[in-house]
PDB file of C-alpha atoms and ligand atoms in Angstrom:
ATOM      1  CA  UNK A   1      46.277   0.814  -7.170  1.00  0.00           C
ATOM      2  CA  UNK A   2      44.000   3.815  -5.929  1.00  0.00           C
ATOM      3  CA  UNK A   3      40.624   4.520  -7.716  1.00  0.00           C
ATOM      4  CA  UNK A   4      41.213   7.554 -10.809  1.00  0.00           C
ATOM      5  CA  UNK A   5      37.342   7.909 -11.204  1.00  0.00           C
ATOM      6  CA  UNK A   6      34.179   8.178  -9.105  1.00  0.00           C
ATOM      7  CA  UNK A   7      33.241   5.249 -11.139  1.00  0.00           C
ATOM      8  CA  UNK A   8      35.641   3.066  -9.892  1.00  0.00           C
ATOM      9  CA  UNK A   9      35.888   3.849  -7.089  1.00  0.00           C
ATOM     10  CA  UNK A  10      32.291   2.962  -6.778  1.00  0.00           C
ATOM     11  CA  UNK A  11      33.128  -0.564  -7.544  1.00  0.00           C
ATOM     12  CA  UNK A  12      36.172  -1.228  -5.414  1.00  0.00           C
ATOM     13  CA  UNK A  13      35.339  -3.786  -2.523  1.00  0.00           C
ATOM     14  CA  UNK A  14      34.404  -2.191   0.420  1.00  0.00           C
ATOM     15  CA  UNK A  15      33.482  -3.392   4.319  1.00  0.00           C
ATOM     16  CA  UNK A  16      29.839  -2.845   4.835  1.00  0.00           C
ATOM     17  CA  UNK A  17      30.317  -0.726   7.720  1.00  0.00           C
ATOM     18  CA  UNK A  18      32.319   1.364   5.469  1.00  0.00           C
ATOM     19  CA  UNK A  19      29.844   1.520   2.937  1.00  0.00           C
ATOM     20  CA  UNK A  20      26.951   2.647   5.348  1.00  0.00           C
ATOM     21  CA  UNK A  21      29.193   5.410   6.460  1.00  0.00           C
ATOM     22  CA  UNK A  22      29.713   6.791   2.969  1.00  0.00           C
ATOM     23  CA  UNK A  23      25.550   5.814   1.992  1.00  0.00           C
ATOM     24  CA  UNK A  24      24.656   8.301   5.048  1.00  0.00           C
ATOM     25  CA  UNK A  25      26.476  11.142   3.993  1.00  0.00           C
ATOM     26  CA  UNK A  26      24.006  10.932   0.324  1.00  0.00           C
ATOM     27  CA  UNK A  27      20.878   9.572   2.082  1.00  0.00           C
ATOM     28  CA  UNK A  28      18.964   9.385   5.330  1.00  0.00           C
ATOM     29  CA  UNK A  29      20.758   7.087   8.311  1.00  0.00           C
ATOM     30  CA  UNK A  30      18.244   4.538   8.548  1.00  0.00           C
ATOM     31  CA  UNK A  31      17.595   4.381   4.724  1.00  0.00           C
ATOM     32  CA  UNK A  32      20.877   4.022   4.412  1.00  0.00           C
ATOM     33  CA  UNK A  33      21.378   0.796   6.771  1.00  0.00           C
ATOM     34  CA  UNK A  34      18.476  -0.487   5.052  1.00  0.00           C
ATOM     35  CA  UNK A  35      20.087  -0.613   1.623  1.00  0.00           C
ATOM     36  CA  UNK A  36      23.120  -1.762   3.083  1.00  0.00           C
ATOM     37  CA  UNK A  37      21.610  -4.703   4.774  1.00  0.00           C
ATOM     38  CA  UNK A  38      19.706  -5.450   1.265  1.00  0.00           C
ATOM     39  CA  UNK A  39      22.563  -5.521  -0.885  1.00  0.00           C
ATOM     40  CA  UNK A  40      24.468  -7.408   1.873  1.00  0.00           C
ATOM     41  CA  UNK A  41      21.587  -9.735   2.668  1.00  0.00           C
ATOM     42  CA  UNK A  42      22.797  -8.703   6.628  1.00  0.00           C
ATOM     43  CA  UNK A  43      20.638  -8.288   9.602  1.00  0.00           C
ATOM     44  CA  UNK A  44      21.417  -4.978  11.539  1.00  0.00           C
ATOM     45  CA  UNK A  45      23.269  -7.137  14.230  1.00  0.00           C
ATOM     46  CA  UNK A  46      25.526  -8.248  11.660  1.00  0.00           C
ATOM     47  CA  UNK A  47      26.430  -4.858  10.162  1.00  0.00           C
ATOM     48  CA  UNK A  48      27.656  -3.852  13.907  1.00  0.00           C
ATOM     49  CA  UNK A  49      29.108  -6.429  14.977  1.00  0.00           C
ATOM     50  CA  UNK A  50      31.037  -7.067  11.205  1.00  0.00           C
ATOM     51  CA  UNK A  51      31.446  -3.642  10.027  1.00  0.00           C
ATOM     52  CA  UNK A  52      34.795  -4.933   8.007  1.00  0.00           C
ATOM     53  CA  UNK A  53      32.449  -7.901   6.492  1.00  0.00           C
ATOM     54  CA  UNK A  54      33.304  -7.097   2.886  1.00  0.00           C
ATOM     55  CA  UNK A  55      30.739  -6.292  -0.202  1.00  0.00           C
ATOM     56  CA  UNK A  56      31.511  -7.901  -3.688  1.00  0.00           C
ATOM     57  CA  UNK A  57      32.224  -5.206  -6.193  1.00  0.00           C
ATOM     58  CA  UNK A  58      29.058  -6.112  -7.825  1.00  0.00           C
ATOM     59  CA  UNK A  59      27.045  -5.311  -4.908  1.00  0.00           C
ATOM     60  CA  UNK A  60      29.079  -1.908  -3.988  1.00  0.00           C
ATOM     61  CA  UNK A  61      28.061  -1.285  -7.138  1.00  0.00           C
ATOM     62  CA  UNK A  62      24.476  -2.558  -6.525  1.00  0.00           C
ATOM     63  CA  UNK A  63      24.703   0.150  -3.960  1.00  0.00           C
ATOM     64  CA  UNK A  64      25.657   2.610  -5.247  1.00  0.00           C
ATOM     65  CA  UNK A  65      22.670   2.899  -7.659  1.00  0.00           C
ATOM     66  CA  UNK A  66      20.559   2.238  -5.222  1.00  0.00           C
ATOM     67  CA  UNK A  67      21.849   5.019  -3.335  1.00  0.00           C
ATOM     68  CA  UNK A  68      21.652   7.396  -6.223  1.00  0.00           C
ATOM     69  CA  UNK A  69      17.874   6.646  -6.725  1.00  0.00           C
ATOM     70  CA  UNK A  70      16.907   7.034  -3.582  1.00  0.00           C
ATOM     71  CA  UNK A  71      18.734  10.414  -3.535  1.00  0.00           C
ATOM     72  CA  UNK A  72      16.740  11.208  -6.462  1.00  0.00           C
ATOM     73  CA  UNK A  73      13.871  10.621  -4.422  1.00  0.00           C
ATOM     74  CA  UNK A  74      12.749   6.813  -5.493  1.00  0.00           C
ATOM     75  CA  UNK A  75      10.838   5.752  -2.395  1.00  0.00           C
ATOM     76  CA  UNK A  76      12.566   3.454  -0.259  1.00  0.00           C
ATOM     77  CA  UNK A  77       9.842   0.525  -0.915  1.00  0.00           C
ATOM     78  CA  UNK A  78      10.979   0.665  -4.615  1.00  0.00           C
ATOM     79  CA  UNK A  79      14.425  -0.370  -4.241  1.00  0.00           C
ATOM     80  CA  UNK A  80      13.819  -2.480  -1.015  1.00  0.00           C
ATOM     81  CA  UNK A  81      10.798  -4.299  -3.567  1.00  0.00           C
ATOM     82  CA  UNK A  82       9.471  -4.533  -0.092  1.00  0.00           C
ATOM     83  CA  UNK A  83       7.321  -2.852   2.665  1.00  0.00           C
ATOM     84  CA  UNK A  84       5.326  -3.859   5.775  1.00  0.00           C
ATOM     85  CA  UNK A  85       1.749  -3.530   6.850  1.00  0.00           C
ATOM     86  CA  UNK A  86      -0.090  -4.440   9.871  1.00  0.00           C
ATOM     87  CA  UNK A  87       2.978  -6.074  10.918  1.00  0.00           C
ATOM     88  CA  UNK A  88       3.232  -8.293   7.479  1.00  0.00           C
ATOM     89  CA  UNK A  89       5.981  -7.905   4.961  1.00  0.00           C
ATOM     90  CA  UNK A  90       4.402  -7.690   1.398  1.00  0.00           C
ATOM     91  CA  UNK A  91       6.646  -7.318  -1.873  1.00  0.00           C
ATOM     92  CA  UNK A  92       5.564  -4.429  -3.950  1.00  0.00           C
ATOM     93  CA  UNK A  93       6.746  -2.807  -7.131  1.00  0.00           C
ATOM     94  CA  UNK A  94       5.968  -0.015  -8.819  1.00  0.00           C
ATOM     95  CA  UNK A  95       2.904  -1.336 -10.643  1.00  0.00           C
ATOM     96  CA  UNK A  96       1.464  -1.110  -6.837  1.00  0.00           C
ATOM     97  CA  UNK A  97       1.274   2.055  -4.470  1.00  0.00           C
ATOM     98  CA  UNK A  98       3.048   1.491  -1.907  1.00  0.00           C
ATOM     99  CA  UNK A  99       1.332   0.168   1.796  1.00  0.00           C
ATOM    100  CA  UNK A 100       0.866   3.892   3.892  1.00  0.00           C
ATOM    101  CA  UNK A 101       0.129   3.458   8.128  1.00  0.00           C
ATOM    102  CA  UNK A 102      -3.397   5.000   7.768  1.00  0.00           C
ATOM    103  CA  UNK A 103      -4.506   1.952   5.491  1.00  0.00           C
ATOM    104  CA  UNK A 104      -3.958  -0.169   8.884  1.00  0.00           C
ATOM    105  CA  UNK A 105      -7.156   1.977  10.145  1.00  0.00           C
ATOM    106  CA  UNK A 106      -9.164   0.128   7.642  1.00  0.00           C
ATOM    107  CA  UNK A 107      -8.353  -3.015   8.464  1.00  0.00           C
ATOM    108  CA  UNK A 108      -8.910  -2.855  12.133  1.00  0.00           C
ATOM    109  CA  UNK A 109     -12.613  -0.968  11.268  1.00  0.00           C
ATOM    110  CA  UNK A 110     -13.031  -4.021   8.629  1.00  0.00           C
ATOM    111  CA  UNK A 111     -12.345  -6.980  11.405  1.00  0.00           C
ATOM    112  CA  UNK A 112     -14.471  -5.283  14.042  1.00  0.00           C
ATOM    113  CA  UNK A 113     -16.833  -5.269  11.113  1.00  0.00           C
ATOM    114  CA  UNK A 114     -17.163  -9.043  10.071  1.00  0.00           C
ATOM    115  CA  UNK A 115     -19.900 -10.501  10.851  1.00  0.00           C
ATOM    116  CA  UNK A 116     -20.115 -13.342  13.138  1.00  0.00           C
ATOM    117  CA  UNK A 117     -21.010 -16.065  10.704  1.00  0.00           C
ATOM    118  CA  UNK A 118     -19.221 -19.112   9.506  1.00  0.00           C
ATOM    119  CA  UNK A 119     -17.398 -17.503   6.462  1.00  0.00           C
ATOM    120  CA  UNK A 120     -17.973 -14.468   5.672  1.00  0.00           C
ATOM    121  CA  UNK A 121     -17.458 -12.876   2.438  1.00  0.00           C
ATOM    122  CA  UNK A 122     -15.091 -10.071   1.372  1.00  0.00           C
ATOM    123  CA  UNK A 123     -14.061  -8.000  -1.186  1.00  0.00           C
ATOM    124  CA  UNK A 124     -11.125  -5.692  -1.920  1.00  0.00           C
ATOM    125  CA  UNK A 125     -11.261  -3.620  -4.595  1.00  0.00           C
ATOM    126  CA  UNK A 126      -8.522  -2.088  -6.432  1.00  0.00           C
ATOM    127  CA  UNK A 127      -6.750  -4.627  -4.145  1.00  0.00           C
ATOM    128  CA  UNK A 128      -2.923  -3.165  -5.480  1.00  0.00           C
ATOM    129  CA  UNK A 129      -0.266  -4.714  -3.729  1.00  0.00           C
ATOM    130  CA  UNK A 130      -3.121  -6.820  -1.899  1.00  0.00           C
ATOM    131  CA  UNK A 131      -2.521  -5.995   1.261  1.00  0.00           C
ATOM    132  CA  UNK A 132      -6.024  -4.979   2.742  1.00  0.00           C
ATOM    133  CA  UNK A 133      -7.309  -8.677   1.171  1.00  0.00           C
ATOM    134  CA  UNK A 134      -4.709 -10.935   2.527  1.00  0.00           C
ATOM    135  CA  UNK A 135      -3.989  -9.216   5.969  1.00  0.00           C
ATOM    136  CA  UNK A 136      -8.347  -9.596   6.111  1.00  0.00           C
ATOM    137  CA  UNK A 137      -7.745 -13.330   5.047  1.00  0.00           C
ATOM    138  CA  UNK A 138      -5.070 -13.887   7.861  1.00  0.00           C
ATOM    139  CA  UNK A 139      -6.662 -12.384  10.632  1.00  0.00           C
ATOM    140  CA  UNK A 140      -9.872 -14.568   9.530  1.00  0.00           C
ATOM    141  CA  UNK A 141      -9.355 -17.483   8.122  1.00  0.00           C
ATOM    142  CA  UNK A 142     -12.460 -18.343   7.573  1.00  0.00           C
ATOM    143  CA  UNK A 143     -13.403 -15.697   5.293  1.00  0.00           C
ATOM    144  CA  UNK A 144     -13.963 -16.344   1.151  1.00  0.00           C
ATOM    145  CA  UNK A 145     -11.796 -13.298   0.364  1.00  0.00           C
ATOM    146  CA  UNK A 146     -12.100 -11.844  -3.147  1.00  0.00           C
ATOM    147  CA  UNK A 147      -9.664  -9.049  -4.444  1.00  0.00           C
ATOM    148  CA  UNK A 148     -10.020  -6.787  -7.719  1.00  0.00           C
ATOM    149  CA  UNK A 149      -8.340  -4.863  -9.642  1.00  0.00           C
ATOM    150  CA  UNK A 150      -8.251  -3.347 -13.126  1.00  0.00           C
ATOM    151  CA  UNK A 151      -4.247  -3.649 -13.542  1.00  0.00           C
ATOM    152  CA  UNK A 152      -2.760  -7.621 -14.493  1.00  0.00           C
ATOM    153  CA  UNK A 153       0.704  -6.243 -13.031  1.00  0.00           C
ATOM    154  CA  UNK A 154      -0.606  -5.704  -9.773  1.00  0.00           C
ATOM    155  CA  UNK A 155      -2.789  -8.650  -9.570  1.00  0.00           C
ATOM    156  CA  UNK A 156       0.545 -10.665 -10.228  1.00  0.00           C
ATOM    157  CA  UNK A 157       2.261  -8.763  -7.382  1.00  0.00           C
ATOM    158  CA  UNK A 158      -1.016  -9.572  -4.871  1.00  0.00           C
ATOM    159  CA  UNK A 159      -1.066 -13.188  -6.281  1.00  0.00           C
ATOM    160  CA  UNK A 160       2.637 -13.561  -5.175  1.00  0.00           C
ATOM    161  CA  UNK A 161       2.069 -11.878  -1.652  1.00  0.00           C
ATOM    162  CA  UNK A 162      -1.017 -14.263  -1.165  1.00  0.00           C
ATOM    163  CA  UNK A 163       1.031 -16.901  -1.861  1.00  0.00           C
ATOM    164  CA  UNK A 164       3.911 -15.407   1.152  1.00  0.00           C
ATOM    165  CA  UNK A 165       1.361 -15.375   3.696  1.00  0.00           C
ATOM    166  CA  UNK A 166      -0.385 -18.676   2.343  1.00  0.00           C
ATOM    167  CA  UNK A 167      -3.681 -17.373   2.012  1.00  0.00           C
ATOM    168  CA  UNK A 168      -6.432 -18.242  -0.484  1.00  0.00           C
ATOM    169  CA  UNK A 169      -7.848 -14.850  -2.039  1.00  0.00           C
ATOM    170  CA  UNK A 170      -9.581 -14.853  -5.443  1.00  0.00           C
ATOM    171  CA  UNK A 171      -8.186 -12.462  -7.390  1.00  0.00           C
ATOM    172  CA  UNK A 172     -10.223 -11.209  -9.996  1.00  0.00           C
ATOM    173  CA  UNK A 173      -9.322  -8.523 -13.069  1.00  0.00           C
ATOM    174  CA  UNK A 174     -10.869  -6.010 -14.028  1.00  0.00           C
ATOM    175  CA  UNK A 175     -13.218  -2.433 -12.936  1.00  0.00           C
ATOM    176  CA  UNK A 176     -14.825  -2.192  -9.628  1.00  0.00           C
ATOM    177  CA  UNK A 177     -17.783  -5.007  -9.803  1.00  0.00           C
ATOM    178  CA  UNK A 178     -17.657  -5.495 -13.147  1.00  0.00           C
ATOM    179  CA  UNK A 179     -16.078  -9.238 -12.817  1.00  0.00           C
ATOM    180  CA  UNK A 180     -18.101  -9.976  -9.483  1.00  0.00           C
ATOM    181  CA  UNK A 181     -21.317 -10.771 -11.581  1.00  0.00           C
ATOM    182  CA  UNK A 182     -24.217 -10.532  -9.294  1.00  0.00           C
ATOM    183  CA  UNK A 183     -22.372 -11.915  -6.054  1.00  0.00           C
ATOM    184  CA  UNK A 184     -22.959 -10.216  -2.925  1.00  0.00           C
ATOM    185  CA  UNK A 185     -20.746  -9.886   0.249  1.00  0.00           C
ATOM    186  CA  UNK A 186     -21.015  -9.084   3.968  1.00  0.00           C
ATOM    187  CA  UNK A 187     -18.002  -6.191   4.041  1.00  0.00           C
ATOM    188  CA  UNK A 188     -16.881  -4.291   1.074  1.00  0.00           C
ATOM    189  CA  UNK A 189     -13.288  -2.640   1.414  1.00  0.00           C
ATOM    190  CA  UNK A 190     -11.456  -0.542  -0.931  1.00  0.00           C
ATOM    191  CA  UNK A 191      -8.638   2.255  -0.831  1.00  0.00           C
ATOM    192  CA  UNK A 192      -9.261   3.023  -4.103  1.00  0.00           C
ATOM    193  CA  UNK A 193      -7.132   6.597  -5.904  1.00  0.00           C
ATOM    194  CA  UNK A 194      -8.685   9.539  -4.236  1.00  0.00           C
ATOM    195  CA  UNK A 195      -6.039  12.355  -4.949  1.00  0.00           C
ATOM    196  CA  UNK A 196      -7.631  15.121  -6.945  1.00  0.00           C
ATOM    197  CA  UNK A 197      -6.352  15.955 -10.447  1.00  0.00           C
ATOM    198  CA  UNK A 198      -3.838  19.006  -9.918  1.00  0.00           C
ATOM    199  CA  UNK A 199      -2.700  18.437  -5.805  1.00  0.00           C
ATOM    200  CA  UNK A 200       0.382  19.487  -5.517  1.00  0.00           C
ATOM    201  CA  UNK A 201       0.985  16.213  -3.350  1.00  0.00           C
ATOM    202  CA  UNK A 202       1.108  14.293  -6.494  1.00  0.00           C
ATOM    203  CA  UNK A 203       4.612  16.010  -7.566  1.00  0.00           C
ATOM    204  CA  UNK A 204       6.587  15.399  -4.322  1.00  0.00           C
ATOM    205  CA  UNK A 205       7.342  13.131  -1.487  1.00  0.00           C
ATOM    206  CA  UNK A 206       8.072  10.025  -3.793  1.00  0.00           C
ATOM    207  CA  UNK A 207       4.289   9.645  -5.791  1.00  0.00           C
ATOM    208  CA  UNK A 208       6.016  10.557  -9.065  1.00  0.00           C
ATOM    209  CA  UNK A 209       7.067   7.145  -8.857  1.00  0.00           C
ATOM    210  CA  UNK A 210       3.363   5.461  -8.136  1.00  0.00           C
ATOM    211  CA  UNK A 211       1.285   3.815 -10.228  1.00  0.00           C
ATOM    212  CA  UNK A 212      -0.578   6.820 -11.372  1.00  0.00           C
ATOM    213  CA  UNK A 213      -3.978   4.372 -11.935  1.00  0.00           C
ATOM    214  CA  UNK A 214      -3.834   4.032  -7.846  1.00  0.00           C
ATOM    215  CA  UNK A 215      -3.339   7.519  -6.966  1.00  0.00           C
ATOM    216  CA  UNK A 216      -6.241   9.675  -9.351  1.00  0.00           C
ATOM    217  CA  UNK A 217      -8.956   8.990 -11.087  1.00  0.00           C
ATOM    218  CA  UNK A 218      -7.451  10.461 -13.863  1.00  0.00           C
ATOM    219  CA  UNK A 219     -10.022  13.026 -14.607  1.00  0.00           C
ATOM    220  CA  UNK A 220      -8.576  16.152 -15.667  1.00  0.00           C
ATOM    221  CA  UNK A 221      -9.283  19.037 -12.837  1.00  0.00           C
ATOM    222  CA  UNK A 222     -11.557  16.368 -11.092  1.00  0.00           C
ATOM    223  CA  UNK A 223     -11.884  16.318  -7.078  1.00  0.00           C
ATOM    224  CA  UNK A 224     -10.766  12.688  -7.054  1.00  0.00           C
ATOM    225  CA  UNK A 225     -14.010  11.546  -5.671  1.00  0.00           C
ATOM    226  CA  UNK A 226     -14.661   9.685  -9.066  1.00  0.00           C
ATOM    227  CA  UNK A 227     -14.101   6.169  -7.949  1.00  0.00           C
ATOM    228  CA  UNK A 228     -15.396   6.425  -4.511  1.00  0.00           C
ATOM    229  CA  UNK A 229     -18.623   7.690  -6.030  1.00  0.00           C
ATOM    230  CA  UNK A 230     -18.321   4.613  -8.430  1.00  0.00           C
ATOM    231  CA  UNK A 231     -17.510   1.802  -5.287  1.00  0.00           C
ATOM    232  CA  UNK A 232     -20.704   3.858  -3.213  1.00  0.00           C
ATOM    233  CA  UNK A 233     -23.182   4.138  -6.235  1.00  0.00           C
ATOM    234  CA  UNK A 234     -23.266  -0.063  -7.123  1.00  0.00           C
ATOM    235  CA  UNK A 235     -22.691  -1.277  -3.718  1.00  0.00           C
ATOM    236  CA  UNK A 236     -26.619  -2.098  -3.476  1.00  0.00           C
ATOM    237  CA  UNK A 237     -25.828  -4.490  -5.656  1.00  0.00           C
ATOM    238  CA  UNK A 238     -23.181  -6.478  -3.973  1.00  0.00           C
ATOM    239  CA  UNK A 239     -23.922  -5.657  -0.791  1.00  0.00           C
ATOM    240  CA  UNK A 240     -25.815  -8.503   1.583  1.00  0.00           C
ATOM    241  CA  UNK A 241     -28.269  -7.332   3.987  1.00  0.00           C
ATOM    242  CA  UNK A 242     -26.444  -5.623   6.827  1.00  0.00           C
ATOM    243  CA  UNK A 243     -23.126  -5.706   4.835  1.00  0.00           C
ATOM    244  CA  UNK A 244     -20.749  -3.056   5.462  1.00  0.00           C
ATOM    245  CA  UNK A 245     -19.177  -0.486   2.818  1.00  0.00           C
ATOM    246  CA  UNK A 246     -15.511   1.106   4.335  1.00  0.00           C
ATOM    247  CA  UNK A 247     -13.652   3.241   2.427  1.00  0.00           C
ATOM    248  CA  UNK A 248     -10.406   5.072   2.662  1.00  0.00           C
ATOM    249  CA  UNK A 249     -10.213   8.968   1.299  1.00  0.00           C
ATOM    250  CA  UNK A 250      -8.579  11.717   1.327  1.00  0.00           C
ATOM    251  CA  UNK A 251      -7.686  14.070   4.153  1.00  0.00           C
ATOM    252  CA  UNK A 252     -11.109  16.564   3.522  1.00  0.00           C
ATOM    253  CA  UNK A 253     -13.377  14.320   1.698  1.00  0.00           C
ATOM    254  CA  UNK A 254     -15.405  12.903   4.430  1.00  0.00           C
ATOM    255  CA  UNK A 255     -17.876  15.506   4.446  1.00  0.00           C
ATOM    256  CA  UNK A 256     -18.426  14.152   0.756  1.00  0.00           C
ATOM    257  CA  UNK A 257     -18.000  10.441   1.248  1.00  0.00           C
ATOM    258  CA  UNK A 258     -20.474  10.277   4.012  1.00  0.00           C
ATOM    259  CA  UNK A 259     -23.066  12.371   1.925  1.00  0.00           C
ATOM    260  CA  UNK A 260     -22.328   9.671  -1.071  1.00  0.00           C
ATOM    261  CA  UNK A 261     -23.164   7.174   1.085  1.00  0.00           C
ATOM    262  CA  UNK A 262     -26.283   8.721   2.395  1.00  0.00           C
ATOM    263  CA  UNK A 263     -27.511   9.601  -1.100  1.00  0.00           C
ATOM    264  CA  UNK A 264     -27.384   6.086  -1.931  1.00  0.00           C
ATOM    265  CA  UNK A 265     -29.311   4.567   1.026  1.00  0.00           C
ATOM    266  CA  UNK A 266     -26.401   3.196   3.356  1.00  0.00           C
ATOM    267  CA  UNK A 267     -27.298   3.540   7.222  1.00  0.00           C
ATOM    268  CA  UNK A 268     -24.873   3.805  10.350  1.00  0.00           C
ATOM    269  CA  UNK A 269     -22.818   5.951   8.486  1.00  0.00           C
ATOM    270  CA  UNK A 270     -19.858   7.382  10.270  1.00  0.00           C
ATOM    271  CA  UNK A 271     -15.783   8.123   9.705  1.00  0.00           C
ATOM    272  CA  UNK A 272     -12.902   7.893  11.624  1.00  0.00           C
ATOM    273  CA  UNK A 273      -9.655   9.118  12.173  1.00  0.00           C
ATOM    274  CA  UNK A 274      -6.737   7.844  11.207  1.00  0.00           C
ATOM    275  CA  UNK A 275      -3.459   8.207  13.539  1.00  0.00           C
ATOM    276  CA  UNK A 276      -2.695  12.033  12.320  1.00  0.00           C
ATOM    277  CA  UNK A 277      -6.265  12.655  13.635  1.00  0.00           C
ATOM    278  CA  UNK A 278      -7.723  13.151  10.250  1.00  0.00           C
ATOM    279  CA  UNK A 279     -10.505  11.441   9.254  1.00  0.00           C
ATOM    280  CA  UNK A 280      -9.650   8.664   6.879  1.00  0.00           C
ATOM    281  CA  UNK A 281     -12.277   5.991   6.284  1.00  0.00           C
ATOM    282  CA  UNK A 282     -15.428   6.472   6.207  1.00  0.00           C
ATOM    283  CA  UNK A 283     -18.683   3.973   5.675  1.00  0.00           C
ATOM    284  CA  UNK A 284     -22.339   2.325   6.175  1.00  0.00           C
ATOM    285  CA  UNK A 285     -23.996  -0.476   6.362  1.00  0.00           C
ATOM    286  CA  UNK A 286     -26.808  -2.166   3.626  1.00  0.00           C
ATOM    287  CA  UNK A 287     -30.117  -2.140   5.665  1.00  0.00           C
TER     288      UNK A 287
HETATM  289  N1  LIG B   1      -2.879   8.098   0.773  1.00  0.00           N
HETATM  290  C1  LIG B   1      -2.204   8.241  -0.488  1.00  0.00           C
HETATM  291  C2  LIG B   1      -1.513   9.563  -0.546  1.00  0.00           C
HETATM  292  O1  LIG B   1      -2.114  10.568  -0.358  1.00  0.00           O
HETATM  293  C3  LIG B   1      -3.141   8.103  -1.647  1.00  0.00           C
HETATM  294  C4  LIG B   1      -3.689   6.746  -1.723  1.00  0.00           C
HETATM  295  C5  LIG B   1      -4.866   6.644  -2.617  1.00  0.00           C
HETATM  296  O2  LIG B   1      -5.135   7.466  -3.487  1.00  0.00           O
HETATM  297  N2  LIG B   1      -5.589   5.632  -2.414  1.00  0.00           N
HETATM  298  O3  LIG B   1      -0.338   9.597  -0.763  1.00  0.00           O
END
């Protein structure tokens, strides 16, 4: 019997190769493959080399939503509940902003950064998905990492992708230091929200769908500079001597980050560039 509605025909069984053909014509190529091989649980080989492998009609249905979102502009990440960083794969959802390239910056600035003593400690905060905590914990496994944030549903999210890479991070809820007591720590890290209240960015390229917590501070026509002022103003406290602060910002807030972290008596204060050439992270050092 041939399909009468869209909506059937959606759910007629359908080889995979098939299916990526007609998912390409809606959606990018390689976002397209990338569904398929989700819905299929099939490696790329596979889809080649069995284009006529058949889907259920539960998962060409399962595709075809997934298809419409991501025509709607759900990011990728979303619907894959999965993105990679620093060559890990971490699960994310949208209670977590999804892993971006320049974030690898910090880590690499963060590891040249540890101090050569037995074990180190670290803190992440705002740790989201938990990516800047655990891929700190894997490259050093001698570290006593720590990892914060305000949000339950992304400390569940980090808990779980700890638990993937079989790391040991303390997670810890709630703002900033506020459940770190007096402890101090040789390297502070955070990519904490920096977009300012109003930037267009916030309304296209998928951050619609973000956590808004993890994108702005959330004060109305603020510069976004809110919570990095926050992280730069109480890390006397929690720094030890010689500890570093790194933070990640936004694309022309260095100028501002670095004078933050002069005002409140950091040294060796510098930023750096992230892959686009802009500079991205910025930080000092506790005398
Ligand atoms: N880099 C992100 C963006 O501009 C923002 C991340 C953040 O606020 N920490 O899309």
């Amino acid at each position: 019997m041939r399909p009468t509605t869209p909506a059937i025909a959606e759910a007629m069984p359908a080889g995979i190769g098939d299916a990526w053909r007609a998912a390409r014509q809606r959606i990018d190529r390689l976002d397209a493959r990338l569904l398929v091989e989700h819905v299929a649980a099939c490696t790329h080989a596979e889809l080649l080399a069995h284009p006529e492998r058949l889907l259920s009609a539960a998962q060409t249905g399962e595709l075809a939503a997934l298809v419409a979102r991501r025509a709607r502009g759900e990011p990728l990440a979303y619907l894959l509940r999965s993105a990679g960083f620093h060559g890990l794969e971490f699960a994310v959802t949208p209670d977590v902003l999804i892993p971006r390239p320049e974030t690898e910056r910090l880590v690499e600035l963060a590891l040249e950064r540890l101090p050569a003593v037995p074990a180190p400690r670290i803190v992440d905060l705002g740790t989201g998905s938990g990516i800047l905590a655990i891929t700190l914990a894997r490259h050093c496994p001698q570290a006593t990492v720590t990892a914060v944030d305000l949000s339950p549903a992304a400390l569940d999210v980090a808990r779980a992708n700890a638990a993937r890479h079989g790391v040991a991070v303390r997670f810890c809820q709630g703002d900033w230091y506020l459940p770190l007591g007096d402890a101090r720590f040789d390297l502070i890290v955070a990519n904490p929200p920096y977009v300012a209240d109003g930037d267009p960015h916030l309304r296209g390229d998928g951050l619609p769908y973000e956590p808004r917590m993890a994108l702005t501070d959330g004060q109305p026509g603020g510069d976004g500079l809110a919570c990095i002022q926050a992280i730069v103003a109480d890390s006397g406290e929690h720094l030890a001597p010689g500890g570093w602060l790194l933070l990640e910002h936004g694309y022309d807030q260095a100028d501002a980050v670095r004078e933050l972290l002069r005002a409140h008596g950091l040294v060796e204060i510098a930023s750096w560039r992230d892959l686009g050439g802009i500079e991205r992270v910025s930080g000092g050092r506790s005398r």
